[in-house]
mmCIF file of C-alpha atoms and ligand atoms in Angstrom:
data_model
loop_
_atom_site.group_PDB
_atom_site.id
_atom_site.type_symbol
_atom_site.label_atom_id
_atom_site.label_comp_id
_atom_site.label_asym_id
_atom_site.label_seq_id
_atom_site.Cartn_x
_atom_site.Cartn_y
_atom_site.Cartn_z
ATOM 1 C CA UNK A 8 -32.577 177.109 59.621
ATOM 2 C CA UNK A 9 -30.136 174.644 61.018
ATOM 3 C CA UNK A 10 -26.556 173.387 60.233
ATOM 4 C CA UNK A 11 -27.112 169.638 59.766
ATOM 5 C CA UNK A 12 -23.650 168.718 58.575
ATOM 6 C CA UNK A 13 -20.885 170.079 56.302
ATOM 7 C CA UNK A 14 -22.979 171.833 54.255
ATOM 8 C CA UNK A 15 -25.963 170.547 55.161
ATOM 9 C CA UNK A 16 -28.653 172.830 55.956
ATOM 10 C CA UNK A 17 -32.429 172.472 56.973
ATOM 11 C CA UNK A 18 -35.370 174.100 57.392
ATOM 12 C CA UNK A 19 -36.976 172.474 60.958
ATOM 13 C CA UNK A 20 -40.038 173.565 62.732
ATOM 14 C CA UNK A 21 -38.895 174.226 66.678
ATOM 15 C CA UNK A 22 -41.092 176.212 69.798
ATOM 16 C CA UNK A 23 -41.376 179.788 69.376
ATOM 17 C CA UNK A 24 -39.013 181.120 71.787
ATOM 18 C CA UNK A 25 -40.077 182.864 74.683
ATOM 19 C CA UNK A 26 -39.494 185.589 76.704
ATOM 20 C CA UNK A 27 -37.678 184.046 80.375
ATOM 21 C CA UNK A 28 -36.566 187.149 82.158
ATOM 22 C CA UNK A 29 -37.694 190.990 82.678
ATOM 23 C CA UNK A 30 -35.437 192.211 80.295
ATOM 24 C CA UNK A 31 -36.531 189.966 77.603
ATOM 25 C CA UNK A 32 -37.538 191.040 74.393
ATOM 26 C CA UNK A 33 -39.072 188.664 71.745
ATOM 27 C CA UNK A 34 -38.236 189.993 67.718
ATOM 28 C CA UNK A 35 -39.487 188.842 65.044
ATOM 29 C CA UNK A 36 -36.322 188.494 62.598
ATOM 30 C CA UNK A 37 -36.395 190.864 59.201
ATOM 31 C CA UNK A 38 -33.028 190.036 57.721
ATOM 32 C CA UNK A 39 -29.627 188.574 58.356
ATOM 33 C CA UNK A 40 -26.324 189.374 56.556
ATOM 34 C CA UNK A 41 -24.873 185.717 55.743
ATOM 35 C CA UNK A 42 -21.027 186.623 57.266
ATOM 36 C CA UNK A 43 -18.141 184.611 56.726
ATOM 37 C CA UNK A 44 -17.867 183.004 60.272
ATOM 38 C CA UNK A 45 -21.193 181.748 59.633
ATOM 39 C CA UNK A 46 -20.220 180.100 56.364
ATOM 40 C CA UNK A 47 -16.671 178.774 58.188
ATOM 41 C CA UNK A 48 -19.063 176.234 60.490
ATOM 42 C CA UNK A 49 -20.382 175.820 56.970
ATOM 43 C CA UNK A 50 -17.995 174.506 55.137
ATOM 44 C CA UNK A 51 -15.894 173.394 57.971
ATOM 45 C CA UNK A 52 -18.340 172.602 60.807
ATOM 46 C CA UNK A 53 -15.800 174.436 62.932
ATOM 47 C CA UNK A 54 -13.809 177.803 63.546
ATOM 48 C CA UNK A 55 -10.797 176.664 66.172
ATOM 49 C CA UNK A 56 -11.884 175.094 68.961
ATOM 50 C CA UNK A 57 -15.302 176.140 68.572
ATOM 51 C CA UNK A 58 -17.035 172.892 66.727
ATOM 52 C CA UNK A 59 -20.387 172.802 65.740
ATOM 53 C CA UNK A 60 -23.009 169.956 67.679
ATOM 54 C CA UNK A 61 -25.513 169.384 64.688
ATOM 55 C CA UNK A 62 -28.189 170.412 63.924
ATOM 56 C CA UNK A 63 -27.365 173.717 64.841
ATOM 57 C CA UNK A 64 -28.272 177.262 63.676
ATOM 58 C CA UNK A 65 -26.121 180.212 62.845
ATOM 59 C CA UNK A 66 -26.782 183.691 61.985
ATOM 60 C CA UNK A 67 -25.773 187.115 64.042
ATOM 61 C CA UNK A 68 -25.659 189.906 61.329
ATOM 62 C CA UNK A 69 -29.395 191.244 62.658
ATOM 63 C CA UNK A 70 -32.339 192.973 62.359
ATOM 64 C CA UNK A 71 -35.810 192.893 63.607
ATOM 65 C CA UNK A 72 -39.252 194.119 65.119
ATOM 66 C CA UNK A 73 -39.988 194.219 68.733
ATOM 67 C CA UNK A 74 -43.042 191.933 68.840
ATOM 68 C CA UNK A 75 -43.260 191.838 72.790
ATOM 69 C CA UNK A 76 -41.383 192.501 75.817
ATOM 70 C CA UNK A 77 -40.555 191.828 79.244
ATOM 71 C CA UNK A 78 -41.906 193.732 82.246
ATOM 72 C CA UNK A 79 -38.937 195.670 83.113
ATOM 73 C CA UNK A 80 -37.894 196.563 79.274
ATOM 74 C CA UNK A 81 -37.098 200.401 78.838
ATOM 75 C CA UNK A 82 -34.962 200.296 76.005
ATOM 76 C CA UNK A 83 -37.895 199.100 73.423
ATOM 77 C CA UNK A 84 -41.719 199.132 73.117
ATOM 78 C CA UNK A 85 -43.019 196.305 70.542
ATOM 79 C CA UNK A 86 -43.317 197.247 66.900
ATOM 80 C CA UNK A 87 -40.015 199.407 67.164
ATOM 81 C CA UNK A 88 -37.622 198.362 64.699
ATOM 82 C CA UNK A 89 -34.446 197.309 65.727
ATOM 83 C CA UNK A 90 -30.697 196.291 65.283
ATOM 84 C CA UNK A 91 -29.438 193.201 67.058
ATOM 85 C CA UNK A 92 -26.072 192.916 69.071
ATOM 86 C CA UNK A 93 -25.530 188.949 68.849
ATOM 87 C CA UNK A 94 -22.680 189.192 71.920
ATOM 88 C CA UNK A 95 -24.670 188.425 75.766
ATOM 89 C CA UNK A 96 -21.819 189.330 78.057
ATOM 90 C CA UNK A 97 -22.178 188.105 81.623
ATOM 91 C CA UNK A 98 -21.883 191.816 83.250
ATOM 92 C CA UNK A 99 -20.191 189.835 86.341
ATOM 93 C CA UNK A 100 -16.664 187.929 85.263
ATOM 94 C CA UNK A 101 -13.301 189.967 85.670
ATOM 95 C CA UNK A 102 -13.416 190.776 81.776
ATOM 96 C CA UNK A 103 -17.243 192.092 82.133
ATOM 97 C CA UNK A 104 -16.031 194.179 84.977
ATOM 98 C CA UNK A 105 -12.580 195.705 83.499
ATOM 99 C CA UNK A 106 -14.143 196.752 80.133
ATOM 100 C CA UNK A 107 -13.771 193.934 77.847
ATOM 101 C CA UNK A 108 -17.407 192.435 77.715
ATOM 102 C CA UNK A 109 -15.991 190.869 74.528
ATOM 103 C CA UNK A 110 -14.250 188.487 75.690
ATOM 104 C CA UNK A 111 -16.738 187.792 78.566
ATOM 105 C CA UNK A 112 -15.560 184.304 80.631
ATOM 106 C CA UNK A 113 -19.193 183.253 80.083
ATOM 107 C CA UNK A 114 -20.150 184.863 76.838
ATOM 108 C CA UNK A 115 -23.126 183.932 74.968
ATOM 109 C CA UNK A 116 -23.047 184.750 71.184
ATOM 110 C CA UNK A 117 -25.466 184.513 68.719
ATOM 111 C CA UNK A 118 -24.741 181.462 66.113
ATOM 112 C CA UNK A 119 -21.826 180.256 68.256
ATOM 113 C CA UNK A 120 -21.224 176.285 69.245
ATOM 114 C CA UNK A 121 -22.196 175.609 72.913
ATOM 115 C CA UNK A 122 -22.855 179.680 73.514
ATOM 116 C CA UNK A 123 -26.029 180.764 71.964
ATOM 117 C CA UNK A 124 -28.118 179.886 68.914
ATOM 118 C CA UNK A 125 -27.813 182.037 65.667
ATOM 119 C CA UNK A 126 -30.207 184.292 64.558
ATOM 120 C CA UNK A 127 -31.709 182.967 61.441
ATOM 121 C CA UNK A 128 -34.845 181.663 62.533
ATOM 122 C CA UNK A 129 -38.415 183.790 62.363
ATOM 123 C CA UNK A 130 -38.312 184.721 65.981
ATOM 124 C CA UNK A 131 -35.559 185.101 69.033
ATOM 125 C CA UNK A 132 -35.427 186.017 72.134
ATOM 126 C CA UNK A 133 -32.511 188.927 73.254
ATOM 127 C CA UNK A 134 -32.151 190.998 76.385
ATOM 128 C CA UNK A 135 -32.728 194.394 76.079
ATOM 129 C CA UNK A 136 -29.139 195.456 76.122
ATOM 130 C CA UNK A 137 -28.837 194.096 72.355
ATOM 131 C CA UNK A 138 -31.332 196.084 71.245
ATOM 132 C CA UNK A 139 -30.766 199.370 68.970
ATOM 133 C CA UNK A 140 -33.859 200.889 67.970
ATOM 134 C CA UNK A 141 -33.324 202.489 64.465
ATOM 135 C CA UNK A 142 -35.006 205.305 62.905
ATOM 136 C CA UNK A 143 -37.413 205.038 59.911
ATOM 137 C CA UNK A 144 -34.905 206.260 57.548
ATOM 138 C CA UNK A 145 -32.340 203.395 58.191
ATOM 139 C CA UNK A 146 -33.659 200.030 56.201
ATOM 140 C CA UNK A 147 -33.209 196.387 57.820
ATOM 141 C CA UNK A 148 -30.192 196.492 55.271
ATOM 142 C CA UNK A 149 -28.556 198.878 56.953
ATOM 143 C CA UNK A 150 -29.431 197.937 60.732
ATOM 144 C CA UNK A 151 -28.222 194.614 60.040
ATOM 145 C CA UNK A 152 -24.725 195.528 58.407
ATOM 146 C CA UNK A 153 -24.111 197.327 61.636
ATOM 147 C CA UNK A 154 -22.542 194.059 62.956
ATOM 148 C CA UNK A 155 -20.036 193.987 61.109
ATOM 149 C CA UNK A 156 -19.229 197.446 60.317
ATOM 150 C CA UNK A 157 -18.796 197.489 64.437
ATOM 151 C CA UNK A 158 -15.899 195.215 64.202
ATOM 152 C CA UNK A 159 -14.266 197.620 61.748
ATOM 153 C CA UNK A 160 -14.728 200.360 63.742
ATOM 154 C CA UNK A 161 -13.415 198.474 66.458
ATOM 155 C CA UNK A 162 -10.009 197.604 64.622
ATOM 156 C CA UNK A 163 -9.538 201.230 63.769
ATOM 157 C CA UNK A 164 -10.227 201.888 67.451
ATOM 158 C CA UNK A 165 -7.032 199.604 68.438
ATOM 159 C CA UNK A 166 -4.783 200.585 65.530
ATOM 160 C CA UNK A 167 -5.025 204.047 68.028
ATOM 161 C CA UNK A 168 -3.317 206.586 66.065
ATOM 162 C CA UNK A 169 -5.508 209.583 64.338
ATOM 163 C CA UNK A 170 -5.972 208.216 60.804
ATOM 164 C CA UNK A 171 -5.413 211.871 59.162
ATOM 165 C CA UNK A 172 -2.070 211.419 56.997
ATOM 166 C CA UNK A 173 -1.715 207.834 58.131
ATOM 167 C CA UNK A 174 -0.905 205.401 54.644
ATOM 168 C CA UNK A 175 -2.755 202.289 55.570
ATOM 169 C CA UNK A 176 -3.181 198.658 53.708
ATOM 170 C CA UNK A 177 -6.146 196.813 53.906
ATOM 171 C CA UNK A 178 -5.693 193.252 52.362
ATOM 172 C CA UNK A 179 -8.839 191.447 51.623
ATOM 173 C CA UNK A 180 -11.741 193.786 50.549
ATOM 174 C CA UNK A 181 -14.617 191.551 51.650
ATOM 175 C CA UNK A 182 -17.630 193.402 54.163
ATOM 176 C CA UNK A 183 -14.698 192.994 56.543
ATOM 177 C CA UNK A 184 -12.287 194.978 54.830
ATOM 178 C CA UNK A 185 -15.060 197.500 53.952
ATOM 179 C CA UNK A 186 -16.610 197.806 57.281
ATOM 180 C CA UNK A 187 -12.749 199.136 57.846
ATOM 181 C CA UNK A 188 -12.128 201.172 54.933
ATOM 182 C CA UNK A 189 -15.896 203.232 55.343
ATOM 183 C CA UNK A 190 -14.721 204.558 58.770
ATOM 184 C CA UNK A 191 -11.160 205.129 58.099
ATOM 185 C CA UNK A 192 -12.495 207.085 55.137
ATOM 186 C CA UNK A 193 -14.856 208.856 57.274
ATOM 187 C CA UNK A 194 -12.225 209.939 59.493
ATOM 188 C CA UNK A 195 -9.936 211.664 57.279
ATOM 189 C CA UNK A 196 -8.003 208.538 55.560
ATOM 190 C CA UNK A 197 -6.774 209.440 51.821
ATOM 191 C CA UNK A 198 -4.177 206.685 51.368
ATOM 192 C CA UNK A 199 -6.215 203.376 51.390
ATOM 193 C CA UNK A 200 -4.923 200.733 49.651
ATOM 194 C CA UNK A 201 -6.844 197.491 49.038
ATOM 195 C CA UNK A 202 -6.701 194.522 47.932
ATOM 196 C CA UNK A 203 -8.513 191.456 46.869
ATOM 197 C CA UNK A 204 -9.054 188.215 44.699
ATOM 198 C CA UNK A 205 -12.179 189.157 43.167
ATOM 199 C CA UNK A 206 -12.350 192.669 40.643
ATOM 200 C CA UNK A 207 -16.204 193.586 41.932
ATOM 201 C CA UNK A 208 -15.286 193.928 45.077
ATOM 202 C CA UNK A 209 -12.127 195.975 44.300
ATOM 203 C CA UNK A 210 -14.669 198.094 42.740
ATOM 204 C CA UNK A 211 -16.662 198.441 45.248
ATOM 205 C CA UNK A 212 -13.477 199.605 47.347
ATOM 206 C CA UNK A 213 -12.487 202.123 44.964
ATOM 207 C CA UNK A 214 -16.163 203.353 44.504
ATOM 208 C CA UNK A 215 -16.173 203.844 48.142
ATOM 209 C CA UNK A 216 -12.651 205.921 47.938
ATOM 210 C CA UNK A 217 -10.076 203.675 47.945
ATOM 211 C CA UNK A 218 -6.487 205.609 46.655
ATOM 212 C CA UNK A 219 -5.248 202.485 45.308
ATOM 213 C CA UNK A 220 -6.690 199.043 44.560
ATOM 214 C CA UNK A 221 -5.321 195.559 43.316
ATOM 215 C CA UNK A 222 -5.318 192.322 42.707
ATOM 216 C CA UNK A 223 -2.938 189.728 43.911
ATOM 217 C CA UNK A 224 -3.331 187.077 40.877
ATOM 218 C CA UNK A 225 -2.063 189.871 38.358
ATOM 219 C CA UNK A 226 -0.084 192.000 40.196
ATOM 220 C CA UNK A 227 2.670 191.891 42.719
ATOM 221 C CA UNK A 228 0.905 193.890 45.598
ATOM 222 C CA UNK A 229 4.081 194.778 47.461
ATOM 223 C CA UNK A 230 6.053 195.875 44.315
ATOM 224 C CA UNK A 231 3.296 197.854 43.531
ATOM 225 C CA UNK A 232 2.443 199.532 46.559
ATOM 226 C CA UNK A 233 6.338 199.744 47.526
ATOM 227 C CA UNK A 234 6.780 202.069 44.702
ATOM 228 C CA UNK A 235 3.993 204.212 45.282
ATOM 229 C CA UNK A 236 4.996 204.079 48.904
ATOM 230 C CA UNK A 237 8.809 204.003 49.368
ATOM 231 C CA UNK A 238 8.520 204.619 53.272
ATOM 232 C CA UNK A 239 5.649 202.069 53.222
ATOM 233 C CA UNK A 240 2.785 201.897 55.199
ATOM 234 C CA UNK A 241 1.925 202.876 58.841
ATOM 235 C CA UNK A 242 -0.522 199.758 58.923
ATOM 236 C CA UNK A 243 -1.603 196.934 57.887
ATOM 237 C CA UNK A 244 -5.540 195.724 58.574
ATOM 238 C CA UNK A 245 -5.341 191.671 57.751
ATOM 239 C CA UNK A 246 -8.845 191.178 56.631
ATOM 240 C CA UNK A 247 -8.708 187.750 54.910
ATOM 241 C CA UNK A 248 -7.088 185.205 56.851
ATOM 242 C CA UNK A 249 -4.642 184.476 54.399
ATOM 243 C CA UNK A 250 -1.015 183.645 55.280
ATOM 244 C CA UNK A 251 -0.141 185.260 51.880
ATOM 245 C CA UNK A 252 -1.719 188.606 53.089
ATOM 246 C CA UNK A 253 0.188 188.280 56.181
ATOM 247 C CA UNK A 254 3.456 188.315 54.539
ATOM 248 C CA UNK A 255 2.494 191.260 52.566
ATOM 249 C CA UNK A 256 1.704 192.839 55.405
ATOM 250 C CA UNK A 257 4.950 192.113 57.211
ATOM 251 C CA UNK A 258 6.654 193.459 53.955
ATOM 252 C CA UNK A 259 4.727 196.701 53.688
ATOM 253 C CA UNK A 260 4.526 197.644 56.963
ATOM 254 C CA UNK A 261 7.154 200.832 57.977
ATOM 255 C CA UNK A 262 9.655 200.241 60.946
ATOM 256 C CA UNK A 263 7.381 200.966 63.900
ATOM 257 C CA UNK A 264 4.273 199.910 62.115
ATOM 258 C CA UNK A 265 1.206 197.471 63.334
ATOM 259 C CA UNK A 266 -0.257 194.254 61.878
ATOM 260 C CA UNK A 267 -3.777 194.443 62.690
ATOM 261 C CA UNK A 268 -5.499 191.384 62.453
ATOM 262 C CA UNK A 269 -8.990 191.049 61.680
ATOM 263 C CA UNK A 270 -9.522 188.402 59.454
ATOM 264 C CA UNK A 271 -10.481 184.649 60.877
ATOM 265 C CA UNK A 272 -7.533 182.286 59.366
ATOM 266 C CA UNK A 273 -9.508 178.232 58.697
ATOM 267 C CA UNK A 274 -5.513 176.870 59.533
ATOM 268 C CA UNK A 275 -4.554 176.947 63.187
ATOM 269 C CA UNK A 276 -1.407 178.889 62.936
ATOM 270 C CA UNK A 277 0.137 182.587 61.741
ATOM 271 C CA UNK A 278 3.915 182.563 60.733
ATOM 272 C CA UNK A 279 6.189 185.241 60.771
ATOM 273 C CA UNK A 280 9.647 185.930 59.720
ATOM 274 C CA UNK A 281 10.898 186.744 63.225
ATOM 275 C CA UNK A 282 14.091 188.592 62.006
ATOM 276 C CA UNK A 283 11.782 190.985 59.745
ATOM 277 C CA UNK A 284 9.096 191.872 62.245
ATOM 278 C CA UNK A 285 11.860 192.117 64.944
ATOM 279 C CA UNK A 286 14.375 194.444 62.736
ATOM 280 C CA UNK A 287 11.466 196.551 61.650
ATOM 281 C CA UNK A 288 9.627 196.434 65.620
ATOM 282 C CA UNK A 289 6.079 195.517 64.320
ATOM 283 C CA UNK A 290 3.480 195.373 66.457
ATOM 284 C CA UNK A 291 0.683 192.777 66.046
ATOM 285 C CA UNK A 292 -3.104 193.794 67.165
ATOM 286 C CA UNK A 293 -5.616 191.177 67.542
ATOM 287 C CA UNK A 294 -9.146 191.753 67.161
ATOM 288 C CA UNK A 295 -11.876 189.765 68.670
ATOM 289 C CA UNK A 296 -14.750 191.193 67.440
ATOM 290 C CA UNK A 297 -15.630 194.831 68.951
ATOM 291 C CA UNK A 298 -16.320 196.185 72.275
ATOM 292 C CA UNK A 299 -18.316 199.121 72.793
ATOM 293 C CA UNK A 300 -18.449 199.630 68.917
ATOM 294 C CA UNK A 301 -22.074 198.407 67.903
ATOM 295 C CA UNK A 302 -24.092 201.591 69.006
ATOM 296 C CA UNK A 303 -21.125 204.143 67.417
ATOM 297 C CA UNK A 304 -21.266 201.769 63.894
ATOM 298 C CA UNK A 305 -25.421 201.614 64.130
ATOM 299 C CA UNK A 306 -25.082 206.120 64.347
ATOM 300 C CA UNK A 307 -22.567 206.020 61.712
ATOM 301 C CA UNK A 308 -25.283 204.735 59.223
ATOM 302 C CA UNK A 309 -28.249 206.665 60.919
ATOM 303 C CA UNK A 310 -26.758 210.154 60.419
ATOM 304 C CA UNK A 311 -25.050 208.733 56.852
ATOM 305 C CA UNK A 312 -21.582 209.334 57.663
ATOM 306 C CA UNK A 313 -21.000 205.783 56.130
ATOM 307 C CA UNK A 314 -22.891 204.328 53.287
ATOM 308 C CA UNK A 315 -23.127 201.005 53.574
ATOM 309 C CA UNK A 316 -25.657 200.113 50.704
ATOM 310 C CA UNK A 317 -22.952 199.576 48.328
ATOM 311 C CA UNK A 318 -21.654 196.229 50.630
ATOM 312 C CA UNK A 319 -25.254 194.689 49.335
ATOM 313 C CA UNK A 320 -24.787 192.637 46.435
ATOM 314 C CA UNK A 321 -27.000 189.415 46.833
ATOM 315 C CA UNK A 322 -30.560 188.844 48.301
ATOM 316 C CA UNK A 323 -32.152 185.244 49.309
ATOM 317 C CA UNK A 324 -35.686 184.234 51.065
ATOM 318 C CA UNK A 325 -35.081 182.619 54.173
ATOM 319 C CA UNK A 326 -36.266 179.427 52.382
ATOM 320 C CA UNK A 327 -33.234 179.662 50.029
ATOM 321 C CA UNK A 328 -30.580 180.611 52.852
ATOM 322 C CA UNK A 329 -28.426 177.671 51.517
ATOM 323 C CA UNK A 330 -27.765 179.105 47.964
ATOM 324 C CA UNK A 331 -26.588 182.428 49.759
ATOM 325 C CA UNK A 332 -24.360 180.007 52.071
ATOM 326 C CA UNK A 333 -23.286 178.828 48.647
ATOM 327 C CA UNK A 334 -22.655 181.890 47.485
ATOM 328 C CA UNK A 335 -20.516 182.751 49.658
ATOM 329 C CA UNK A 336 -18.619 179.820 49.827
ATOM 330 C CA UNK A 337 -17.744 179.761 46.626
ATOM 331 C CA UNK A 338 -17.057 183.409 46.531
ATOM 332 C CA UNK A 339 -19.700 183.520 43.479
ATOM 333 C CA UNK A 340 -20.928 186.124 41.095
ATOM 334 C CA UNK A 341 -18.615 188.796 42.747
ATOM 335 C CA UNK A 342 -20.345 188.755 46.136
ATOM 336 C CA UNK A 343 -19.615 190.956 49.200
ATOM 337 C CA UNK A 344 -22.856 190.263 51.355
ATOM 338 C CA UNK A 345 -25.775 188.431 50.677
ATOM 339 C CA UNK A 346 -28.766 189.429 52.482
ATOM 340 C CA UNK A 347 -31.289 186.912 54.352
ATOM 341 C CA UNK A 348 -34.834 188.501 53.883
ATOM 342 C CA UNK A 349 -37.368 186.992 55.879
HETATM 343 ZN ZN1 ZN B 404 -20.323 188.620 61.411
HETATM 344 ZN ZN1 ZN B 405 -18.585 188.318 81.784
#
């Protein structure tokens, strides 16, 4: 299923891919969560720098079924159901070797211009390394939401404190700003509060155990939280990419407190009031996705610490992957993820 323009999308018959090296494995693709990256090169044909060369296909949010593998594969034996990690780190660069396969010189990414092509298509091939097999109980759903729940877990990871006690914002509510509030919750958080445009989702966010929830069109967020929170808020998780959300943030954060950033802005620059942030000593955390996240997130769901169904809200046939790209877009019908079934 390719990108063949802004928002243009086609269905195109291509080789079945095959398996090159050892550690090969060839899947046969079950579903794919439609993220909002994917939908950026969309609507945009771009995130940054990275532009898209049409036709091109997205997709990373995996899962799938061994259907073969290469001669030296341990990790799975065909007809093993799996999730798949979309980031191929090089294992060899000076990021690879210091811990931060993430931002690996010569990464290759699922669904990323000039990396790696995405994931929705019937089969790929992935090294081993990407491969989590899953246990019966856990549903493609679930496998393939452990993408982005990773990247949650990953923020928490470098916000660094304990979370017990800790009074935390989350601002934007999409799969993002759950796959952050599940784990905080898991870990002992009790003061959530959350924020988005759209009511289901806020829902969703309270369902899940969210103290506090609004919405920025008919409230003012830091009024409201201020005065449930006069020493305000140990953190802020940016999960939108709003510049709007940002200045909340920089208003509700505590002296001392951190600005984590999660969500993918579609302008090329944050501001900040530099006599605030400096006054009040804010620290600002970038996240680039997650490193050394994806097998903790894919446990989370298999032992049911998190529940992740909830984040399910819309399912397409891979035929109809446009109308969930649509979807999503548009922010229609209340959606949090739409689900690719193949
Ligand atoms: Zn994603
Ligand atoms: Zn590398």
């Amino acid at each position: 299923m390719m990108l063949t323009g802004i928002r243009q999308m086609e269905m195109k018959t291509v080789a079945d891919p095959v398996i090159v090296n050892d550690t090969d494995v060839l899947i046969r693709m079950e579903r794919i969560g439609v993220c909002g990256s994917d939908v950026h090169y969309y609507t945009a044909g771009r995130i940054g720098s990275q532009v898209v060369k049409y036709p091109f296909p997205v997709g990373h949010e995996g899962a799938g079924t061994v259907i073969k593998t290469g001669t030296a594969v341990t990790r799975v034996q065909s007809g093993d159901r799996i999730a798949i990690e979309p980031a191929m780190p090089c294992g060899e660069c000076d990021q690879c070797l210091t811990g931060r396969p993430h931002t690996c010189r010569n990464l290759r990414f699922l669904g990323c211009p000039g990396q790696a092509d995405g994931s929705l298509a019937e089969y790929i091939v992935m090294p081993e390394n990407c491969c989590y097999p899953i246990p019966d109980h856990v549903s493609f759903d679930q496998a393939a939401l452990s993408e982005p729940l990773s990247i949650g877990v990953y923020a928490l990871k470098l916000y660094g404190k304990p979370l017990t006690g800790e009074k935390i914002g989350i601002l934007g509510c999409g799969p993002i700003g759950m796959s952050v509030l599940l784990p905080a919750i898991a870990e002992g958080i009790e003061y959530a509060y959350v924020t988005d445009r759209i009511d289901q989702r806020l829902r969703i966010a309270s369902d899940s155990g969210a103290f506090w929830t609004g919405n920025p069109d008919n409230e003012d967020i830091v009024a409201a939280i201020s005065k449930k929170e006069p020493l305000l808020l140990d953190a802020v998780f940016e999960c939108c990419g709003q510049q709007e959300a940002m200045d909340q943030a920089v208003q509700l954060l505590k002296p001392g407190g951190k600005i984590v950033i999660v969500g993918i802005p579609e302008f090329d620059r944050w501001s900040f009031p530099a006599d605030i942030i400096r006054r009040k000593e804010l620290c600002l955390q970038n996240v680039r996705r997650q490193n050394e996240c994806y097998k903790p997130a894919v446990e989370m769901i298999s032992t049911g610490r998190i529940n992740v169904d909830r984040l399910v809200t819309h399912r397409f046939s891979f035929d109809r992957t446009k109308e969930a790209f649509d979807l999503v877009a548009e922010y229609k019908d209340g959606v949090m993820k739409a689900m690719i079934e193949f």
